[in-house]
Short mmCIF file of C-alpha atoms and ligand atoms in Angstrom, two decimals:
data_model
loop_
_atom_site.label_atom_id
_atom_site.label_comp_id
_atom_site.label_asym_id
_atom_site.label_seq_id
_atom_site.Cartn_x
_atom_site.Cartn_y
_atom_site.Cartn_z
CA MET A 244 93.59 102.92 128.30
CA ILE A 245 94.04 105.44 125.49
CA TYR A 246 93.64 104.07 121.98
CA PHE A 247 95.79 105.74 119.31
CA ASP A 248 95.90 102.83 116.85
CA ASN A 249 92.93 103.71 114.69
CA ALA A 250 94.89 103.26 111.46
CA ALA A 251 95.12 99.55 112.35
CA THR A 252 91.43 99.30 113.13
CA SER A 253 89.00 101.89 114.43
CA PHE A 254 87.93 101.55 118.06
CA PRO A 255 85.41 101.62 119.64
CA LYS A 256 82.83 100.60 117.05
CA PRO A 257 79.58 102.59 117.15
CA ASP A 258 76.72 101.05 119.14
CA PHE A 259 74.48 100.96 116.07
CA VAL A 260 77.09 98.84 114.28
CA LYS A 261 77.20 96.35 117.16
CA GLN A 262 73.41 96.23 117.24
CA ALA A 263 73.15 95.64 113.48
CA VAL A 264 75.56 92.67 113.74
CA ILE A 265 73.65 91.20 116.69
CA ASP A 266 70.31 91.66 114.91
CA ALA A 267 71.71 89.93 111.82
CA ILE A 268 73.00 86.99 113.85
CA ASP A 269 69.52 86.65 115.34
CA SER A 270 67.59 86.91 112.10
CA ILE A 271 69.31 86.08 108.80
CA GLY A 272 70.20 83.06 106.70
CA SER A 273 72.79 83.08 103.93
CA ASP A 274 72.77 85.58 101.08
CA GLY A 275 71.77 84.48 97.58
CA ARG A 276 71.05 80.86 98.40
CA GLY A 277 67.31 80.10 98.16
CA ALA A 278 64.17 82.18 98.52
CA HIS A 279 62.83 81.70 102.02
CA GLU A 280 62.46 84.71 104.26
CA MET A 281 65.72 84.05 106.16
CA THR A 282 67.88 84.15 103.03
CA LEU A 283 65.94 87.07 101.58
CA ARG A 284 66.66 89.06 104.73
CA ALA A 285 70.39 88.37 104.31
CA SER A 286 70.27 89.34 100.63
CA ARG A 287 68.41 92.57 101.38
CA ILE A 288 71.04 93.58 103.92
CA VAL A 289 73.89 92.75 101.54
CA TYR A 290 72.17 94.60 98.72
CA SER A 291 71.56 97.61 100.94
CA CYS A 292 75.25 97.58 101.82
CA ARG A 293 76.13 97.57 98.09
CA GLU A 294 73.88 100.57 97.57
CA ASN A 295 75.38 102.44 100.49
CA ILE A 296 78.95 101.75 99.37
CA ALA A 297 78.03 102.75 95.80
CA LYS A 298 76.55 106.00 97.07
CA LEU A 299 79.60 106.79 99.19
CA PHE A 300 82.06 106.31 96.31
CA ASN A 301 79.82 107.15 93.32
CA ALA A 302 80.10 103.56 92.08
CA GLU A 303 77.59 101.12 90.53
CA PRO A 304 75.83 98.97 93.17
CA THR A 305 76.02 95.93 90.86
CA ARG A 306 79.78 96.36 90.60
CA VAL A 307 80.47 96.55 94.35
CA CYS A 308 82.09 93.19 95.18
CA PHE A 309 82.63 92.20 98.80
CA THR A 310 85.78 90.54 100.14
CA LEU A 311 87.29 89.86 103.56
CA ASN A 312 89.37 93.04 103.62
CA ALA A 313 91.37 95.46 101.47
CA THR A 314 94.17 92.93 101.07
CA MET A 315 91.91 90.46 99.33
CA ALA A 316 90.39 93.23 97.21
CA LEU A 317 93.86 94.41 96.13
CA ASN A 318 94.99 90.86 95.34
CA THR A 319 91.86 90.36 93.26
CA ALA A 320 92.32 93.61 91.33
CA ILE A 321 96.08 93.34 90.79
CA LEU A 322 96.34 89.63 90.00
CA GLY A 323 93.16 89.79 87.91
CA LEU A 324 94.27 92.64 85.66
CA ILE A 325 98.07 92.61 85.44
CA ASN A 326 100.44 90.05 83.96
CA GLN A 327 104.18 89.69 83.57
CA ASN A 328 104.34 91.47 80.22
CA ASP A 329 102.93 94.66 81.70
CA HIS A 330 104.58 97.69 83.23
CA VAL A 331 103.00 99.20 86.34
CA ILE A 332 103.66 102.51 88.09
CA THR A 333 103.29 102.51 91.87
CA THR A 334 104.90 104.39 94.79
CA VAL A 335 107.29 103.81 97.66
CA GLN A 336 104.54 104.56 100.19
CA GLU A 337 102.69 101.33 99.38
CA HIS A 338 101.60 98.73 101.90
CA ASN A 339 102.60 95.10 101.36
CA SER A 340 99.01 94.39 100.33
CA VAL A 341 99.84 96.33 97.15
CA LEU A 342 103.53 95.44 96.86
CA ARG A 343 103.36 91.69 97.30
CA PRO A 344 100.58 91.11 94.72
CA LEU A 345 102.51 93.39 92.33
CA TYR A 346 105.74 91.42 92.85
CA LYS A 347 103.76 88.22 92.34
CA THR A 348 102.55 89.30 88.88
CA GLY A 349 106.15 89.42 87.65
CA ALA A 350 105.35 92.75 85.94
CA ASP A 351 107.95 95.47 85.39
CA LEU A 352 107.47 97.95 88.26
CA THR A 353 108.36 101.63 88.65
CA PHE A 354 108.21 103.14 92.14
CA LEU A 355 107.57 106.88 92.35
CA PRO A 356 109.79 108.32 95.11
CA ILE A 357 108.88 110.64 97.98
CA ASP A 358 110.30 114.01 98.96
CA GLY A 359 111.72 114.85 102.40
CA LYS A 360 108.24 115.28 103.89
CA GLY A 361 107.09 111.95 102.49
CA ASN A 362 104.98 113.39 99.65
CA THR A 363 104.92 111.18 96.56
CA LYS A 364 106.40 112.84 93.48
CA ILE A 365 103.38 112.48 91.23
CA ASP A 366 104.88 114.83 88.65
CA MET A 367 107.32 112.03 87.78
CA LEU A 368 104.49 109.78 86.63
CA CYS A 369 104.37 110.83 82.97
CA LYS A 370 108.14 110.68 82.57
CA ASN A 371 108.02 107.01 83.57
CA LEU A 372 105.39 105.85 81.10
CA LYS A 373 106.41 103.01 78.78
CA SER A 374 104.70 101.52 75.75
CA ASN A 375 103.48 98.58 77.87
CA THR A 376 102.38 100.59 80.94
CA LYS A 377 99.04 99.12 81.92
CA ALA A 378 98.17 100.54 85.30
CA VAL A 379 98.91 102.91 88.13
CA VAL A 380 98.39 101.35 91.56
CA LEU A 381 98.67 103.48 94.67
CA SER A 382 97.29 104.25 98.10
CA HIS A 383 95.24 107.40 98.57
CA VAL A 384 96.60 107.94 102.10
CA SER A 385 99.85 106.50 103.48
CA ASN A 386 99.37 104.35 106.58
CA VAL A 387 102.81 105.46 107.80
CA THR A 388 102.88 109.23 107.24
CA GLY A 389 99.19 110.01 106.72
CA ASN A 390 100.18 111.95 103.60
CA VAL A 391 97.51 112.20 100.92
CA ILE A 392 98.01 111.68 97.19
CA ASP A 393 95.91 113.86 94.87
CA ILE A 394 94.08 110.96 93.23
CA GLU A 395 91.94 113.21 91.08
CA ARG A 396 95.10 114.43 89.38
CA VAL A 397 96.47 110.88 89.00
CA GLY A 398 93.09 109.72 87.64
CA LYS A 399 93.21 112.42 84.99
CA LEU A 400 96.71 111.33 83.93
CA CYS A 401 95.52 107.70 83.78
CA LYS A 402 92.60 108.68 81.60
CA GLU A 403 94.80 110.69 79.23
CA ASN A 404 97.18 107.74 78.90
CA ASN A 405 94.56 105.00 78.82
CA LEU A 406 95.77 103.24 81.99
CA TYR A 407 93.90 101.35 84.66
CA PHE A 408 93.87 103.23 87.95
CA ILE A 409 93.73 100.96 91.01
CA VAL A 410 93.36 102.80 94.33
CA ASP A 411 94.07 101.41 97.80
CA ALA A 412 91.58 103.34 99.92
CA ALA A 413 92.26 101.37 103.13
CA GLN A 414 93.19 104.55 105.04
CA SER A 415 90.95 107.00 103.20
CA ALA A 416 87.52 105.38 102.79
CA GLY A 417 85.08 107.14 105.09
CA VAL A 418 87.62 109.89 105.75
CA PHE A 419 88.30 111.69 102.45
CA ASP A 420 85.93 112.26 99.52
CA ILE A 421 86.22 109.60 96.85
CA ASP A 422 84.27 109.82 93.62
CA MET A 423 85.11 106.93 91.29
CA LYS A 424 83.72 108.62 88.22
CA LYS A 425 85.10 112.10 88.78
CA MET A 426 88.50 110.66 89.78
CA ASN A 427 88.50 108.16 86.92
CA ILE A 428 89.21 105.21 89.23
CA SER A 429 89.10 101.78 87.56
CA VAL A 430 89.12 99.73 90.78
CA LEU A 431 88.66 101.12 94.28
CA CYS A 432 89.75 98.75 97.07
CA PHE A 433 88.49 99.38 100.60
CA THR A 434 88.43 97.75 104.01
CA GLY A 435 85.40 97.94 106.30
CA HIS A 436 87.03 98.11 109.72
CA LYS A 437 88.98 101.38 109.66
CA GLY A 438 87.47 104.72 108.60
CA LEU A 439 84.24 103.05 107.49
CA LEU A 440 83.72 102.15 111.18
CA GLY A 441 82.54 98.60 110.51
CA VAL A 442 83.76 95.32 111.94
CA GLN A 443 86.66 93.18 110.71
CA GLY A 444 86.13 90.65 107.94
CA THR A 445 84.57 93.15 105.54
CA GLY A 446 85.98 95.00 102.57
CA GLY A 447 85.63 95.00 98.84
CA LEU A 448 86.32 96.44 95.47
CA CYS A 449 84.23 98.76 93.32
CA VAL A 450 84.87 98.09 89.66
CA ALA A 451 84.32 100.71 86.96
CA LYS A 452 82.42 99.90 83.76
CA GLU A 453 84.41 98.03 81.11
CA VAL A 454 87.01 96.80 83.62
CA GLU A 455 86.97 93.00 83.44
CA ILE A 456 88.86 91.37 86.30
CA ASN A 457 89.86 87.73 86.02
CA PRO A 458 88.54 86.16 89.28
CA LEU A 459 91.09 85.08 91.88
CA VAL A 460 88.73 82.69 93.65
CA VAL A 461 86.02 80.59 92.02
CA GLY A 462 83.35 78.39 93.53
CA GLY A 463 79.77 78.51 94.73
CA SER A 464 77.79 81.41 93.34
CA GLY A 465 74.16 80.45 93.86
CA ILE A 466 73.57 80.82 90.10
CA HIS A 467 74.55 78.87 86.92
CA SER A 468 75.44 75.87 89.07
CA PHE A 469 76.06 73.56 86.09
CA SER A 470 78.67 75.77 84.45
CA HIS A 471 82.33 74.85 84.92
CA THR A 472 83.33 78.49 85.24
CA GLN A 473 82.51 81.34 87.56
CA PRO A 474 79.72 83.56 86.14
CA ASP A 475 81.02 86.63 84.24
CA GLU A 476 78.54 89.02 85.80
CA TYR A 477 79.54 91.36 88.62
CA PRO A 478 79.40 91.12 91.60
CA THR A 479 79.08 87.30 91.46
CA ARG A 480 82.16 87.17 89.26
CA LEU A 481 84.34 88.13 92.25
CA GLU A 482 82.25 86.74 95.12
CA ALA A 483 82.61 82.94 95.20
CA GLY A 484 81.48 81.45 98.50
CA THR A 485 79.15 82.61 101.27
CA LEU A 486 79.59 86.28 102.12
CA ASN A 487 80.17 87.54 105.65
CA ALA A 488 76.60 88.87 105.77
CA HIS A 489 76.62 89.25 109.57
CA SER A 490 79.51 91.68 109.42
CA LEU A 491 78.19 93.31 106.25
CA ALA A 492 75.08 94.17 108.29
CA GLY A 493 77.38 96.18 110.55
CA LEU A 494 79.10 97.82 107.58
CA ASN A 495 75.71 98.62 106.09
CA ALA A 496 74.76 100.43 109.30
CA SER A 497 78.00 102.43 109.49
CA VAL A 498 78.14 103.41 105.81
CA SER A 499 74.48 104.35 105.85
CA TRP A 500 75.26 106.59 108.84
CA LEU A 501 78.25 108.13 107.03
CA ASN A 502 76.10 108.79 103.94
CA GLU A 503 73.42 110.48 106.01
CA ASN A 504 75.61 112.49 108.35
CA GLY A 505 78.71 113.07 106.24
CA PHE A 506 82.24 112.57 107.51
CA ALA A 507 83.94 115.93 107.00
CA GLY A 508 83.22 116.86 110.63
CA LEU A 509 84.74 113.59 111.89
CA ARG A 510 87.80 114.12 109.74
CA GLU A 511 88.26 117.67 110.96
CA LYS A 512 88.07 116.54 114.55
CA GLU A 513 90.67 113.79 114.16
CA THR A 514 93.09 115.74 111.97
CA ASN A 515 92.83 118.62 114.43
CA LEU A 516 93.95 116.23 117.22
CA ALA A 517 96.87 115.13 115.03
CA LYS A 518 97.85 118.77 114.53
CA ILE A 519 97.67 119.57 118.26
CA PHE A 520 99.89 116.56 118.93
CA TYR A 521 102.30 117.59 116.18
CA SER A 522 102.56 121.22 117.24
CA GLU A 523 103.57 120.22 120.77
CA ILE A 524 106.02 117.43 120.01
CA CYS A 525 107.73 119.28 117.15
CA LYS A 526 109.17 121.58 119.83
CA ILE A 527 111.06 118.68 121.41
CA PRO A 528 114.54 118.42 119.86
CA GLU A 529 114.94 114.66 120.53
CA ILE A 530 111.85 113.87 118.47
CA LYS A 531 111.89 113.22 114.76
CA ILE A 532 108.56 113.44 112.96
CA TYR A 533 107.91 111.87 109.55
CA GLY A 534 105.27 113.21 107.18
CA ASP A 535 103.61 116.45 106.15
CA VAL A 536 101.26 116.74 109.13
CA LEU A 537 100.39 120.42 108.69
CA SER A 538 99.47 120.06 105.02
CA LYS A 539 95.87 121.01 104.12
CA ASN A 540 94.97 117.40 103.38
CA HIS A 541 96.45 114.97 105.84
CA GLY A 542 95.20 111.78 107.49
CA ALA A 543 95.09 111.72 111.31
CA ILE A 544 98.40 109.87 111.55
CA VAL A 545 101.67 111.08 113.10
CA SER A 546 104.72 108.79 113.08
CA ILE A 547 107.73 109.65 115.17
CA ASN A 548 110.93 108.44 116.76
CA ILE A 549 112.56 109.48 120.02
CA ALA A 550 116.28 110.06 119.39
CA ASN A 551 117.63 106.73 118.13
CA GLU A 552 115.57 104.54 120.48
CA ASP A 553 114.04 101.37 119.06
CA ALA A 554 110.44 102.25 118.10
CA GLY A 555 109.21 98.94 119.53
CA MET A 556 110.66 99.79 122.94
CA VAL A 557 109.02 103.24 122.90
CA SER A 558 105.67 101.77 121.97
CA ASP A 559 106.05 99.10 124.67
CA ALA A 560 106.92 101.74 127.30
CA LEU A 561 103.94 103.87 126.27
CA TYR A 562 101.61 100.95 126.82
CA GLN A 563 103.20 99.37 129.89
CA ASP A 564 103.80 102.60 131.78
CA PHE A 565 100.98 104.84 130.53
CA GLY A 566 98.31 102.57 128.96
CA ILE A 567 98.68 104.25 125.55
CA CYS A 568 98.14 102.02 122.50
CA THR A 569 100.31 102.83 119.48
CA ARG A 570 101.84 100.81 116.69
CA ALA A 571 105.57 100.37 116.22
CA GLY A 572 107.70 98.76 113.55
CA ALA A 573 107.57 98.87 109.79
CA HIS A 574 103.75 98.98 109.43
CA CYS A 575 103.95 96.59 106.44
CA ALA A 576 105.33 99.40 104.25
CA PRO A 577 109.00 98.48 103.68
CA LEU A 578 109.90 100.93 100.92
CA ILE A 579 108.93 104.09 102.77
CA HIS A 580 111.16 102.98 105.67
CA LYS A 581 114.01 102.52 103.21
CA ALA A 582 113.34 106.04 101.91
CA PHE A 583 113.38 107.51 105.44
CA GLY A 584 116.28 105.33 106.60
CA THR A 585 114.22 103.72 109.37
CA THR A 586 114.32 100.06 108.38
CA LYS A 587 116.02 99.08 111.66
CA GLN A 588 114.57 101.64 114.04
CA GLY A 589 111.00 101.52 112.75
CA MET A 590 108.61 104.31 113.75
CA VAL A 591 106.04 104.79 116.48
CA ARG A 592 102.71 105.57 114.86
CA PHE A 593 99.95 107.53 116.59
CA SER A 594 96.67 107.35 114.68
CA PHE A 595 93.78 109.42 115.96
CA SER A 596 90.03 109.12 115.65
CA HIS A 597 87.16 111.56 116.10
CA GLN A 598 86.39 109.56 119.23
CA ASN A 599 89.67 110.62 120.88
CA THR A 600 89.79 113.79 122.95
CA GLU A 601 92.16 116.69 123.32
CA ASP A 602 92.71 115.61 126.91
CA GLU A 603 94.00 112.21 125.71
CA VAL A 604 96.35 113.99 123.32
CA ARG A 605 97.69 116.11 126.20
CA GLN A 606 98.23 112.94 128.24
CA VAL A 607 100.28 111.32 125.50
CA ILE A 608 102.39 114.45 125.07
CA GLU A 609 103.14 114.35 128.82
CA ALA A 610 103.95 110.64 128.64
CA ILE A 611 106.41 111.24 125.81
CA LYS A 612 108.07 114.04 127.78
CA GLN A 613 108.53 111.67 130.70
CA LEU A 614 110.23 109.13 128.45
CA LEU A 615 112.73 111.62 127.09
CA PRO A 616 116.35 110.87 127.91
CA MET B 236 117.63 106.01 124.70
CA ILE B 237 114.41 106.60 126.61
CA LYS B 238 114.18 106.80 130.36
CA ARG B 239 113.36 103.32 131.61
CA ASN B 240 114.77 100.94 134.16
CA LYS B 241 116.83 98.51 132.13
CA LYS B 242 118.01 95.04 132.95
CA GLU B 243 119.11 91.91 131.23
CA TRP B 244 116.24 89.75 129.97
CA LEU B 245 115.85 86.44 128.27
CA ILE B 246 114.32 87.01 124.84
CA VAL B 247 112.79 84.31 122.65
CA THR B 248 112.06 85.10 119.02
CA PHE B 249 109.84 83.20 116.60
CA HIS B 250 109.26 82.76 112.89
CA THR B 251 105.52 83.31 113.20
CA THR B 252 103.03 85.10 115.43
CA VAL B 253 101.27 81.80 116.08
CA ALA B 254 104.38 80.47 117.83
CA ALA B 255 104.50 83.54 120.09
CA PHE B 256 100.98 82.77 121.25
CA GLN B 257 101.81 79.07 121.68
CA MET B 258 104.55 80.30 124.01
CA GLU B 259 102.17 82.59 125.88
CA ARG B 260 99.72 79.72 126.40
CA ALA B 261 102.48 77.38 127.54
CA ALA B 262 103.90 80.03 129.88
CA LYS B 263 100.52 80.51 131.49
CA ASP B 264 100.23 76.76 132.09
CA MET B 265 103.75 76.66 133.56
CA GLY B 266 103.30 79.79 135.67
CA PHE B 267 106.08 81.80 134.00
CA GLY B 268 105.85 85.53 134.64
CA GLY B 269 107.07 86.81 131.26
CA ARG B 270 105.18 88.56 128.52
CA ILE B 271 105.02 89.26 124.82
CA ILE B 272 106.92 92.34 123.64
CA PRO B 273 107.64 93.90 120.23
CA VAL B 274 110.76 92.20 118.88
CA PRO B 275 113.82 94.31 119.77
CA ARG B 276 115.62 95.70 116.73
CA GLU B 277 118.91 94.16 117.88
CA ILE B 278 117.47 90.84 116.76
CA SER B 279 116.14 90.49 113.28
CA ALA B 280 113.32 87.99 113.49
CA GLY B 281 110.63 86.61 111.24
CA CYS B 282 107.89 87.66 113.60
CA GLY B 283 107.30 91.09 115.15
CA LEU B 284 106.60 89.66 118.61
CA ALA B 285 109.03 88.13 121.08
CA TRP B 286 108.77 86.53 124.53
CA ARG B 287 110.55 88.35 127.38
CA ASP B 288 111.20 86.59 130.65
CA GLU B 289 113.58 86.49 133.63
CA LYS B 290 117.01 85.32 132.50
CA GLU B 291 117.14 82.86 135.41
CA LYS B 292 114.32 80.95 133.69
CA GLN B 293 116.43 80.15 130.64
CA ALA B 294 116.74 76.39 131.22
CA GLU B 295 113.07 76.00 132.13
CA ILE B 296 111.94 77.97 129.12
CA LYS B 297 114.20 76.08 126.76
CA LYS B 298 112.76 72.84 128.12
CA CYS B 299 109.22 74.15 127.75
CA LEU B 300 109.86 75.18 124.11
CA ASP B 301 111.26 71.72 123.37
CA ASP B 302 108.59 69.78 125.31
CA LYS B 303 105.75 71.63 123.62
CA CYS B 304 107.47 71.58 120.20
CA ILE B 305 107.18 75.37 119.88
CA GLU B 306 109.21 76.51 116.89
CA TYR B 307 111.40 79.37 117.96
CA GLU B 308 114.11 81.27 116.20
CA GLN B 309 116.55 82.35 118.92
CA LEU B 310 116.99 82.42 122.70
CA VAL B 311 119.16 85.39 123.65
CA LEU B 312 120.02 87.59 126.60
CA LEU B 313 119.48 91.31 125.98
CA THR B 314 119.47 94.41 128.13
CA LEU B 315 116.21 96.27 127.60
C1 PLP C 143 97.43 101.55 103.25
C2 PLP C 143 96.87 100.20 103.60
N1 PLP C 143 96.58 99.36 102.61
C3 PLP C 143 96.04 98.16 102.86
C4 PLP C 143 95.77 97.75 104.14
C5 PLP C 143 95.21 96.39 104.34
O1 PLP C 143 93.95 96.42 104.94
P1 PLP C 143 93.37 95.06 105.51
O2 PLP C 143 94.38 94.59 106.53
O3 PLP C 143 92.07 95.41 106.13
O4 PLP C 143 93.28 94.12 104.39
C6 PLP C 143 96.07 98.60 105.21
C7 PLP C 143 95.85 98.24 106.63
O5 PLP C 143 96.17 97.26 107.18
C8 PLP C 143 96.62 99.86 104.93
O6 PLP C 143 96.92 100.70 105.91
#
């Protein structure tokens, strides 16, 4: 089997991540509930994970709040900051985990369009500002095209115009540099199981100073038990209920590794594989490629179609006949498919990891050639 | 069109992914030889997965869906 679905979840997970989860299962209690050694061990791991995440993104450890995934982090940030009287600027490349919470707020929304290569037209941002614009919400890297938005530039515009800047880093965390302070990010939402190399059921949001999010979920906090309301202090403010400390132990191990070893080398390896793939298949006339794959900054994602064949059928043939795992369909990003005119056909997405090899890329190129009409 | 041997199949679509896996479990118990596939674009369905099986099994599969109260959207014949 060849796994080219790393944008869905990275695979395989590093051995040290597996070991950290197993060790946690064998040794910890629940975080923040009591003071015996078992709970303290859980709390130390969770705290260490906060510190590692804070270091990776230049955030405050006390304002790193853990959730199940990026979706829950985005829901928390968007529904906790935006209401129906606000105007929000977002983009057509967004995932439903940004779009659906935004629609749910009832706010007035502006969608920045893309150009022919799928690059978001950031220069249209200022023209679209209104007196009630409250926030810009966008994804750093598109999960469909792999195109990257210059979030430092957007952050600067948000600062100049006094807007919240909420970033969906699901596809970029652990892959591209993110500095919350330098990039003026108000809320950074991440998931643990993709580029951060952790296991599923982990994610979170890093909240900048002076950003006060109204909690989405309230409940047990381990502190102030007689109060009727969730404590105001971060991270407890956004962390009702027992955390997934077993999986956070795995995330702690992977993020600690990324902090120590850096990730530029991993990124170079995987984007290089994407470029090799691109440069071969772009010679095939029946193949349409979406996205700006050869751009200097690009995620290791290449989405294609073969002539007008149903993307689902191509993906199914790749797996059934060649054992190659890809993702077909709309990838939960409806507006970018409208922009590319692929709502019915979908796209076949190949997403590479530093753990893939050039040989695997050659095999998939051969497989595609065999499928050609 | 890609190069693949095509034939007419029975396709069952569902509103939810859960129902597709109910079908897979039921099919295993009944010894059906079909499998889950990405939903073909010819059919617009609530869920991205569909069940594909031999068209001769149509009556048996319909009965199985009804007996096990599996909520499905459509049962259609399609050449894939
Ligand atoms: C761009 C983007 N945003 C958000 C998400 C949601 O991440 P998760 O499913 O881990 O919540 C994903 C991936 O599924 C994604 O690719």
